Coordinates of N, CA and C in Angstrom, one line a residue:
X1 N 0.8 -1.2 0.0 CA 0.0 0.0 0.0 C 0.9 1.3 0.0
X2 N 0.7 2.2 -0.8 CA 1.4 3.3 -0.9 C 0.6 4.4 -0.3
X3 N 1.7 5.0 0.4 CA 1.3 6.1 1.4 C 1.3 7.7 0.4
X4 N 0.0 7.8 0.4 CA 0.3 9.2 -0.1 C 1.1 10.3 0.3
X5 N 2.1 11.2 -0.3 CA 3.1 11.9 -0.1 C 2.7 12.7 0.7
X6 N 1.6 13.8 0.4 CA 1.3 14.9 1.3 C 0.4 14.4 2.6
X7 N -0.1 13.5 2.5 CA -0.5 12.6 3.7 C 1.0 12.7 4.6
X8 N 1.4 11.7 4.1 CA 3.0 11.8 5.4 C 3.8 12.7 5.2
X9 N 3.2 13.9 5.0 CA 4.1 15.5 5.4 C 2.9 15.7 7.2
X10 N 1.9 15.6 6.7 CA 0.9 16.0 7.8 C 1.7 14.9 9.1
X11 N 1.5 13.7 8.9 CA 2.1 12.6 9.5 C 3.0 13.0 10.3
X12 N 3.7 13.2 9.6 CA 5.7 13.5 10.2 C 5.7 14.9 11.0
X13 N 4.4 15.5 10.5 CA 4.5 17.2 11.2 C 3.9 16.8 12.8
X14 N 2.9 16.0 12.5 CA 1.8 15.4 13.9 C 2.8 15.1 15.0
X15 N 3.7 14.0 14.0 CA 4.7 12.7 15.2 C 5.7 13.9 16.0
X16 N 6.2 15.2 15.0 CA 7.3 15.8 15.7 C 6.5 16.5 16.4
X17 N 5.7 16.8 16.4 CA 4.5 18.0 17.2 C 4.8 19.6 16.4
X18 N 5.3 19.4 15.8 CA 5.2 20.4 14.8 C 3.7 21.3 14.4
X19 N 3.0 19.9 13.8 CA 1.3 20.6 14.5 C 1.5 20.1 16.0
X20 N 0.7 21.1 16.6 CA 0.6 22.6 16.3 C 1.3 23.5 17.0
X21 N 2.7 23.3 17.6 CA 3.8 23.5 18.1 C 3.8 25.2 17.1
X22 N 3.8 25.2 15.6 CA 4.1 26.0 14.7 C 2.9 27.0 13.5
X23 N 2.3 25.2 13.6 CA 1.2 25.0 12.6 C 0.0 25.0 13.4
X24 N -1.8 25.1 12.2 CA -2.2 24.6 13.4 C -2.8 23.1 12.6
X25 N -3.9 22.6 13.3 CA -4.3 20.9 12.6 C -4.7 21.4 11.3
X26 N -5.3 22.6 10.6 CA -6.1 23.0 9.5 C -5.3 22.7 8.1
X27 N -3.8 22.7 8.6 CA -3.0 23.1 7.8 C -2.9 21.6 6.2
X28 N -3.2 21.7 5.3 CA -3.7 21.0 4.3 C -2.2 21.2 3.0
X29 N -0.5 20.6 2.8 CA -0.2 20.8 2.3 C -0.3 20.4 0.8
X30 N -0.5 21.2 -0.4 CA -0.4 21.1 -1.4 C 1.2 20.7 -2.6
X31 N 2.0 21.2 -2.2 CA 3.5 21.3 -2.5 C 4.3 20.8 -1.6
X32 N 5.2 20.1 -2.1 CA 6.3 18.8 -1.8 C 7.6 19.6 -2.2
X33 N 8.5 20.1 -1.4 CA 9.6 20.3 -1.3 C 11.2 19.8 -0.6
X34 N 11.6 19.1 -0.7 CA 13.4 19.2 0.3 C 14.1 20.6 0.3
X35 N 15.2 20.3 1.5 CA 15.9 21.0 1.3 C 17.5 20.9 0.6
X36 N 18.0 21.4 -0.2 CA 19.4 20.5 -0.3 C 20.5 22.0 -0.3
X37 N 21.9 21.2 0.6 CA 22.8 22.3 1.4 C 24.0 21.7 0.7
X38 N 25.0 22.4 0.1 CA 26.2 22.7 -0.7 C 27.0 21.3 0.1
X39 N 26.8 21.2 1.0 CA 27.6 19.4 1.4 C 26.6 18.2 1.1
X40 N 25.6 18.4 0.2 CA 25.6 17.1 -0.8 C 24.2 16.3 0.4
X41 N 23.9 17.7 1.6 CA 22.9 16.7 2.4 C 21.5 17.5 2.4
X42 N 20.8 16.3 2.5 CA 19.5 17.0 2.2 C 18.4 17.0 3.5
X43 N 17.5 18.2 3.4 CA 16.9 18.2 4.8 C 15.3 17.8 4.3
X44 N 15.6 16.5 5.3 CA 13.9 15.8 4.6 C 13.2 15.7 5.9
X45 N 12.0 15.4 6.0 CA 11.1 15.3 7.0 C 11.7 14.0 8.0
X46 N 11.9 14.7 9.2 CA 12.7 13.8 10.1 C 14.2 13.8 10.6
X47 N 14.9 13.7 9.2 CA 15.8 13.5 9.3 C 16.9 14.5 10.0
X48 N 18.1 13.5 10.8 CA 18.9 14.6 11.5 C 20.0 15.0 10.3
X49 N 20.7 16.0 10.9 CA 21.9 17.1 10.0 C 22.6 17.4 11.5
X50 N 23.9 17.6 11.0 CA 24.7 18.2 12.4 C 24.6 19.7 11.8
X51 N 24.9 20.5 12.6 CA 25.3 22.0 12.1 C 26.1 22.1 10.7
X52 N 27.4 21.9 11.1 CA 28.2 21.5 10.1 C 27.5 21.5 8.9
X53 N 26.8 20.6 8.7 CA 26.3 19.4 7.3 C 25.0 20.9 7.2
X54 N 24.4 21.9 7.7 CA 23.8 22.6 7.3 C 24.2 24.4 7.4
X55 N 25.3 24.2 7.7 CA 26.0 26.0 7.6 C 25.5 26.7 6.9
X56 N 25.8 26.1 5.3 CA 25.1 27.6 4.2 C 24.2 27.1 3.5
X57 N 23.5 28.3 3.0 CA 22.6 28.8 2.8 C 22.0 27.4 1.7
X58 N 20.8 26.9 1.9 CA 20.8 25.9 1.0 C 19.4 25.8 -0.5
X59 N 19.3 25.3 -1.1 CA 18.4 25.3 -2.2 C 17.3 24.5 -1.6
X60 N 16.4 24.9 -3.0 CA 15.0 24.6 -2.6 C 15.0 23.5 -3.9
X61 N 14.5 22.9 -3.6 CA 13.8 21.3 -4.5 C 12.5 21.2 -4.8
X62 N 11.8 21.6 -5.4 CA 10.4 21.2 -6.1 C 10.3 19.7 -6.7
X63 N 9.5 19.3 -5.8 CA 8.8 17.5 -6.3 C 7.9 17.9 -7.4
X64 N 7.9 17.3 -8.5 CA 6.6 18.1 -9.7 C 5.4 17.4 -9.2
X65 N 4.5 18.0 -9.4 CA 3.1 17.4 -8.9 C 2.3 18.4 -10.3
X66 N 1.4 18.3 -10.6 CA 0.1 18.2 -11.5 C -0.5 19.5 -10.9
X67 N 0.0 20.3 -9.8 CA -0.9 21.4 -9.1 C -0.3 22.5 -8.9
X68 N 1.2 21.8 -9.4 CA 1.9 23.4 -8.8 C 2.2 24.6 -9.9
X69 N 1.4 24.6 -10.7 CA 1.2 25.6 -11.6 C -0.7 26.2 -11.1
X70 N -0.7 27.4 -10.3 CA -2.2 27.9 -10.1 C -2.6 28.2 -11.3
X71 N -4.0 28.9 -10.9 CA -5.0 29.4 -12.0 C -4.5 30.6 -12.9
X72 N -3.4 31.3 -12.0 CA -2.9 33.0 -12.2 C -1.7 32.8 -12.8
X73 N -1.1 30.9 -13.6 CA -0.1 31.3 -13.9 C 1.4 30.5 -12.9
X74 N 2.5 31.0 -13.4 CA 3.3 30.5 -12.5 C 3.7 30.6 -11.1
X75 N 3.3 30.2 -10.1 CA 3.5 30.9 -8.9 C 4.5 31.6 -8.6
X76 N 4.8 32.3 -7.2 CA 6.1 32.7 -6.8 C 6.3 32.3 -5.0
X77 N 7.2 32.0 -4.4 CA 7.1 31.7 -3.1 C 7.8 32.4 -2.0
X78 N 7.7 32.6 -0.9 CA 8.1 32.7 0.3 C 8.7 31.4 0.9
X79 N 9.9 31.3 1.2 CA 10.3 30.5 2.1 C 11.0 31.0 3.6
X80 N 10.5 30.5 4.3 CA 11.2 30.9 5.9 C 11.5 29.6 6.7
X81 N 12.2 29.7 7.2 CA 13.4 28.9 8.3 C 12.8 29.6 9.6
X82 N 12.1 28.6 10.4 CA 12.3 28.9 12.0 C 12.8 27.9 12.7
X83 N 13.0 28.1 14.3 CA 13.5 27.2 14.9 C 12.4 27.5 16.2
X84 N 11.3 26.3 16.6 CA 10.4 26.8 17.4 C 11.4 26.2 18.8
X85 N 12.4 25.4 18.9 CA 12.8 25.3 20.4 C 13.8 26.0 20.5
X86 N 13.6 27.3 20.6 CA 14.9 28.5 20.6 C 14.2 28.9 21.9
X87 N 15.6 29.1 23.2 CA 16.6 28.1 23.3 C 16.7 26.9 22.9
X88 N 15.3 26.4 23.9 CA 14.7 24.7 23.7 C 13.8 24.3 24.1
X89 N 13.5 22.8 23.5 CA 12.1 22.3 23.6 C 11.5 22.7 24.8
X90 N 12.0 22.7 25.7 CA 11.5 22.7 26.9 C 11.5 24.1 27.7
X91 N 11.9 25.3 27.0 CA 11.5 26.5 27.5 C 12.0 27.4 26.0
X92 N 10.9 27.5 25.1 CA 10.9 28.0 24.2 C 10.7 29.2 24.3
X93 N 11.1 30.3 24.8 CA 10.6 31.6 25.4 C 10.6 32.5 24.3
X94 N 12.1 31.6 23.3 CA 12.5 33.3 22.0 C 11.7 32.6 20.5
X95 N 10.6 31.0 20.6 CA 10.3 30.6 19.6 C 8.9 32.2 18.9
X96 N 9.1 32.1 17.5 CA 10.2 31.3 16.7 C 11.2 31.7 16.3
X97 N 12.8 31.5 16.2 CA 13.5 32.0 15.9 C 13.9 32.2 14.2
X98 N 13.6 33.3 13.9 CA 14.1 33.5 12.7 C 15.4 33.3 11.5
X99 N 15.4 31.9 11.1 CA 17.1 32.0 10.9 C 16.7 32.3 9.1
X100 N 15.9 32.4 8.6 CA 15.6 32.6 6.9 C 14.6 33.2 6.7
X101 N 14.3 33.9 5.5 CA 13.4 34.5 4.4 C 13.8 34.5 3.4
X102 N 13.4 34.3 2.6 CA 13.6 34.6 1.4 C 12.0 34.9 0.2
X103 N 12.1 35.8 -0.6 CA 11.1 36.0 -1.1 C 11.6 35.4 -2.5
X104 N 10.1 35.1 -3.4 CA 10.4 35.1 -4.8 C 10.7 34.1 -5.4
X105 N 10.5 33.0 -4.7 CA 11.5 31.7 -5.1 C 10.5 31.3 -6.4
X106 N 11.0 31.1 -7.4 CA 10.3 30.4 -8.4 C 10.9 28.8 -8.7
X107 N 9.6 27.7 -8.9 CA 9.6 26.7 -9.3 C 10.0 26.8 -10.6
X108 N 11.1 26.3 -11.7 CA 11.1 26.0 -13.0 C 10.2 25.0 -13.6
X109 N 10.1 25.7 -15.0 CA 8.9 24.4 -15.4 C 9.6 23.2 -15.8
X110 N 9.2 22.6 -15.7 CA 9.1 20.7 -16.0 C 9.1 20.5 -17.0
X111 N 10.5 20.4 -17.6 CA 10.9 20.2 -19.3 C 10.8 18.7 -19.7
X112 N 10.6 17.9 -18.8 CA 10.9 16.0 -19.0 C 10.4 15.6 -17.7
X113 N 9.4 14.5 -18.4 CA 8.4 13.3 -17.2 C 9.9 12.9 -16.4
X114 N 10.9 12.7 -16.7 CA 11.4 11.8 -15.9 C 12.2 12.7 -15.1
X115 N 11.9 14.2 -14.5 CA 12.3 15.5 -13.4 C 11.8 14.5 -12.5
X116 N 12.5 14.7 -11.4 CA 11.9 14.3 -10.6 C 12.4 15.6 -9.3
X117 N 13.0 16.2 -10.1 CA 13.1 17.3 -8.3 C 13.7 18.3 -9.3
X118 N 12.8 19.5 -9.2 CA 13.0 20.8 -10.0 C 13.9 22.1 -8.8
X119 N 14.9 22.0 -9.3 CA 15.7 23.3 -8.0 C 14.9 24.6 -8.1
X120 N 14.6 25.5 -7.0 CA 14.1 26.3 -7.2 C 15.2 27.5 -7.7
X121 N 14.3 28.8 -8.1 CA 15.3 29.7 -8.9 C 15.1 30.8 -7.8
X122 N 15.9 31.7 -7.6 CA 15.9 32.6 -6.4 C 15.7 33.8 -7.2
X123 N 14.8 34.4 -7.1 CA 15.0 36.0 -7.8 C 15.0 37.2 -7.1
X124 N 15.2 36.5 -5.9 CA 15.3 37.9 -5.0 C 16.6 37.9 -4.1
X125 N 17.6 38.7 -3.7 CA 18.2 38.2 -1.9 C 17.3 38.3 -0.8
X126 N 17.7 37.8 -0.1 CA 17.4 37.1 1.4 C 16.8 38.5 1.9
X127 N 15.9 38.5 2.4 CA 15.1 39.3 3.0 C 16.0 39.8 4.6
X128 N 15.7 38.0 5.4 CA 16.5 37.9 6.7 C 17.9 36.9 5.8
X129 N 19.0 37.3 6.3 CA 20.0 36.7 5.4 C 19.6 35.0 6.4
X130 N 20.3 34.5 5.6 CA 20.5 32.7 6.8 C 21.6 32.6 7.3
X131 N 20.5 32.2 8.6 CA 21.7 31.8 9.6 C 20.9 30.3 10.2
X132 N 22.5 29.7 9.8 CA 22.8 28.4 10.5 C 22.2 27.8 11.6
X133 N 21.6 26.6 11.6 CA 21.5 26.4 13.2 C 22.3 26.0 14.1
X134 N 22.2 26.4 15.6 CA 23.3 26.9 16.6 C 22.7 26.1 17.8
X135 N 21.7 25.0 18.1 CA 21.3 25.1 19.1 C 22.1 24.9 20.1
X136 N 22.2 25.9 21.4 CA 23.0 26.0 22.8 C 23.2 24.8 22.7
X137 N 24.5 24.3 23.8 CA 24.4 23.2 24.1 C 23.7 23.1 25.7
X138 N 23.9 21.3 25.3 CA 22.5 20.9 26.3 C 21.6 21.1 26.0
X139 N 21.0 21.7 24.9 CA 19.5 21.8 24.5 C 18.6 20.7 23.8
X140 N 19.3 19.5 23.7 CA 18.4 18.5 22.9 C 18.3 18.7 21.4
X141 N 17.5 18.2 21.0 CA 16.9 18.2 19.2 C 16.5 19.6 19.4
X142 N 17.0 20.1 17.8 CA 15.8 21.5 17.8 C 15.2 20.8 16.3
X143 N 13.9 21.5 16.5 CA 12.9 21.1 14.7 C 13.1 22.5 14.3
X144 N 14.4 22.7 13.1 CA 14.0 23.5 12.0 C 13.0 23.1 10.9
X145 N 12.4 24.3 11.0 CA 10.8 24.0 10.3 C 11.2 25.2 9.2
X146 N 10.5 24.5 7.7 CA 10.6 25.0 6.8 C 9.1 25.6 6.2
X147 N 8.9 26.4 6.2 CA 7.5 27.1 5.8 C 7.2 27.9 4.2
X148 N 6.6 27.4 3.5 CA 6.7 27.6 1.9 C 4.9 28.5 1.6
X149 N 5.6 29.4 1.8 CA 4.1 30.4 1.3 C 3.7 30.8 -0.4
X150 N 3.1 30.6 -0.7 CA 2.9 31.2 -2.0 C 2.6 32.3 -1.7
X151 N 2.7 33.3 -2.9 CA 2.6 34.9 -2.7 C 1.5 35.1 -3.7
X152 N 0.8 36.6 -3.0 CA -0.2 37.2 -3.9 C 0.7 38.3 -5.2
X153 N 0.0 38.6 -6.2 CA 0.1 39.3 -7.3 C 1.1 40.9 -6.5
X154 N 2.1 40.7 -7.2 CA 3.0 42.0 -6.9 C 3.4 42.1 -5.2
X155 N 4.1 40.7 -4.9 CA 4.1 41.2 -3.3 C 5.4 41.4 -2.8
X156 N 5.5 42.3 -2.1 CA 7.2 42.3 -1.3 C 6.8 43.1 -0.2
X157 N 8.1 42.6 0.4 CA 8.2 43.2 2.1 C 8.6 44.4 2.2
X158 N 8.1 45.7 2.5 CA 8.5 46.9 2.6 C 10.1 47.0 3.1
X159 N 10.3 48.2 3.0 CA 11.7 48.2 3.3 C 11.5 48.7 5.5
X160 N 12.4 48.4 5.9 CA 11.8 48.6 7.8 C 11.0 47.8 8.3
X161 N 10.5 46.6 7.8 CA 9.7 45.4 8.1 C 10.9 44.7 9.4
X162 N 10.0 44.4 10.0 CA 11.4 43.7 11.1 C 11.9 42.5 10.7
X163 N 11.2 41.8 9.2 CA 12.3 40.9 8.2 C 12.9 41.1 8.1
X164 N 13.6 42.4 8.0 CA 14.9 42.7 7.6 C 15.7 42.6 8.6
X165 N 15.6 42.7 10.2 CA 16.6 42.6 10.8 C 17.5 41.2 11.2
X166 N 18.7 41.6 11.0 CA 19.6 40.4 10.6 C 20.2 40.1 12.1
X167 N 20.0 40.9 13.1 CA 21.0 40.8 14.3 C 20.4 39.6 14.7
X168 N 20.8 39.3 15.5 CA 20.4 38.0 16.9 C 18.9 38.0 17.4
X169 N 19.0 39.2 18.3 CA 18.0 39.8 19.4 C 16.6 40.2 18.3
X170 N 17.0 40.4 16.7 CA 16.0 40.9 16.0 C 15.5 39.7 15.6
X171 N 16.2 38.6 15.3 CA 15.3 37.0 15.0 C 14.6 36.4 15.9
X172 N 14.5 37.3 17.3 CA 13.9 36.5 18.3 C 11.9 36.3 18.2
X173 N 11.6 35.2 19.0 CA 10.3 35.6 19.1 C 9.3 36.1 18.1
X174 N 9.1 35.3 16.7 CA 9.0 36.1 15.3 C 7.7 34.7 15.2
X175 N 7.0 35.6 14.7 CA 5.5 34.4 14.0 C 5.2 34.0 12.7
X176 N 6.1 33.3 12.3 CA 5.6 32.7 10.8 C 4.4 32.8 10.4
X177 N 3.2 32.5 10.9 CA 2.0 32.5 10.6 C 1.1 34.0 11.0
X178 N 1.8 34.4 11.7 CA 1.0 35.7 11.6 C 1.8 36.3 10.6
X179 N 3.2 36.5 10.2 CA 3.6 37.1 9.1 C 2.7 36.4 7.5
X180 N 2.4 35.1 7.9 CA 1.8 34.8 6.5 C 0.2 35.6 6.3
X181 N -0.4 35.9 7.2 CA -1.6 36.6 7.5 C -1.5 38.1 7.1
X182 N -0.4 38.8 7.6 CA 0.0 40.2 7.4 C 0.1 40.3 5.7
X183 N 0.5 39.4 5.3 CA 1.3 40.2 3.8 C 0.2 39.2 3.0
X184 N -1.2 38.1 3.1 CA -1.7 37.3 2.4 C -1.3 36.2 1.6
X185 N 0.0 35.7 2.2 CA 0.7 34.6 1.7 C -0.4 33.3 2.1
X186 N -0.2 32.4 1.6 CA -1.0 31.1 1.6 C 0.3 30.1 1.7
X187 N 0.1 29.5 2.8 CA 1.1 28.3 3.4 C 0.9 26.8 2.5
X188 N 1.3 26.7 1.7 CA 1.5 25.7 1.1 C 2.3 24.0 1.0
X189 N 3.6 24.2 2.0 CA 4.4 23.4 2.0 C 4.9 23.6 3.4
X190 N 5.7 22.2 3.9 CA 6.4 22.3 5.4 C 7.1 21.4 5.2
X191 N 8.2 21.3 5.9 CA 9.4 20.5 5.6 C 10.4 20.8 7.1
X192 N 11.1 20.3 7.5 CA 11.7 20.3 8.5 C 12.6 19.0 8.8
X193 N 14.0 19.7 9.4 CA 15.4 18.6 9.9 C 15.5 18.9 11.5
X194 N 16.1 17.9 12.2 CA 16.5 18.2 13.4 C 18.0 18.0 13.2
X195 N 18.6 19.0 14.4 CA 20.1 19.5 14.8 C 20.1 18.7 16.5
X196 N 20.7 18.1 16.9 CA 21.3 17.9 18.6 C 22.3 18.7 18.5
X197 N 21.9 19.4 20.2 CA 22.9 20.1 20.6 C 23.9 19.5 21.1
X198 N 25.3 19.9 21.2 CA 26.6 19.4 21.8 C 26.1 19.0 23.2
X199 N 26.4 18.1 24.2 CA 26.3 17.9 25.8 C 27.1 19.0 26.6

């Protein structure tokens, strides 16, 4: 019996508590993405990464599906990087921690049935630049959660938006989903790796 794909994104979000830790149960993904980082490692649902193996800045992967072209045309996306146990699971006080944005990501189209993972195209820089995950030590697993918004017609983040702030203290305590409400983005996709912290 074959498990449907976007079925076990929900699944894998449930088991990490991800819903509703981030998300809430409503949340219905349409788009199938990985993450893949310049050391050849990829960040899939579940799976661990040490820091190291996720330092820079990494690409986006489009699974082709039958849907990811809308009614309006080619889409365009939002992706953001949080980290809801910032510190840690167990006293999340600064979740969510902002380590990415990026606006504008475009899916390329699907030149051959046998694509099986279309890299996304970046047409914008980094809103919030990326930053690595760091979790303290002694903090346990953190779940970097990967959040894939599609955008409405003509959208960008004003210039003074607190996206923009790149310090530390400015990534703190930041709401993925109220930001997706603020600007009319539509949550499409989730994806998430865990990091253990040093003892």
């Amino acid at each position: 019996m074959t498990t449907d794909p976007l079925s076990a994104v929900v699944t894998a979000l449930e088991r990490e508590q991800i819903i509703p830790d981030v998300i809430t149960e409503a949340f219905t993904p349409s788009v199938l993405f990985t993450i893949i980082y310049p050391t050849g490692k990829e960040g899939l649902l579940s799976s661990e990464l040490t820091r190291e193996e996720a330092f820079d800045e990494p690409e986006i992967n489009f699974t082709p599906m039958q849907n990811n072209i809308s009614s309006d045309g080619e889409p365009t996306y939002t992706l953001v990087m949080v980290d809801p146990d910032a510190p840690s699971r167990a006293e999340p006080k600064f979740k969510h921690f902002r380590h990415w944005v990026i606006t504008g990501v475009k899916s390329p189209v699907e030149s051959a049935s046998e694509v099986t993972n279309l890299t996304g195209i970046k047409t914008k820089l980094s809103t919030t630049p990326y930053r690595p995950p760091g979790p303290p030590p002694g903090t346990g697993l953190h779940r970097y959660t990967f959040l894939l918004f599609e955008e409405p017609p003509s959208f960008s983040i004003p210039q003074g938006a607190v996206e923009y702030g790149a310090e530390l203290e400015q990534r703190r305590s930041w709401n993925p989903i109220e930001f997706g409400k603020k600007y009319g983005l539509k949550l499409v996709g989730v994806n998430y790796f865990l990091v253990r912290s040093t003892e």
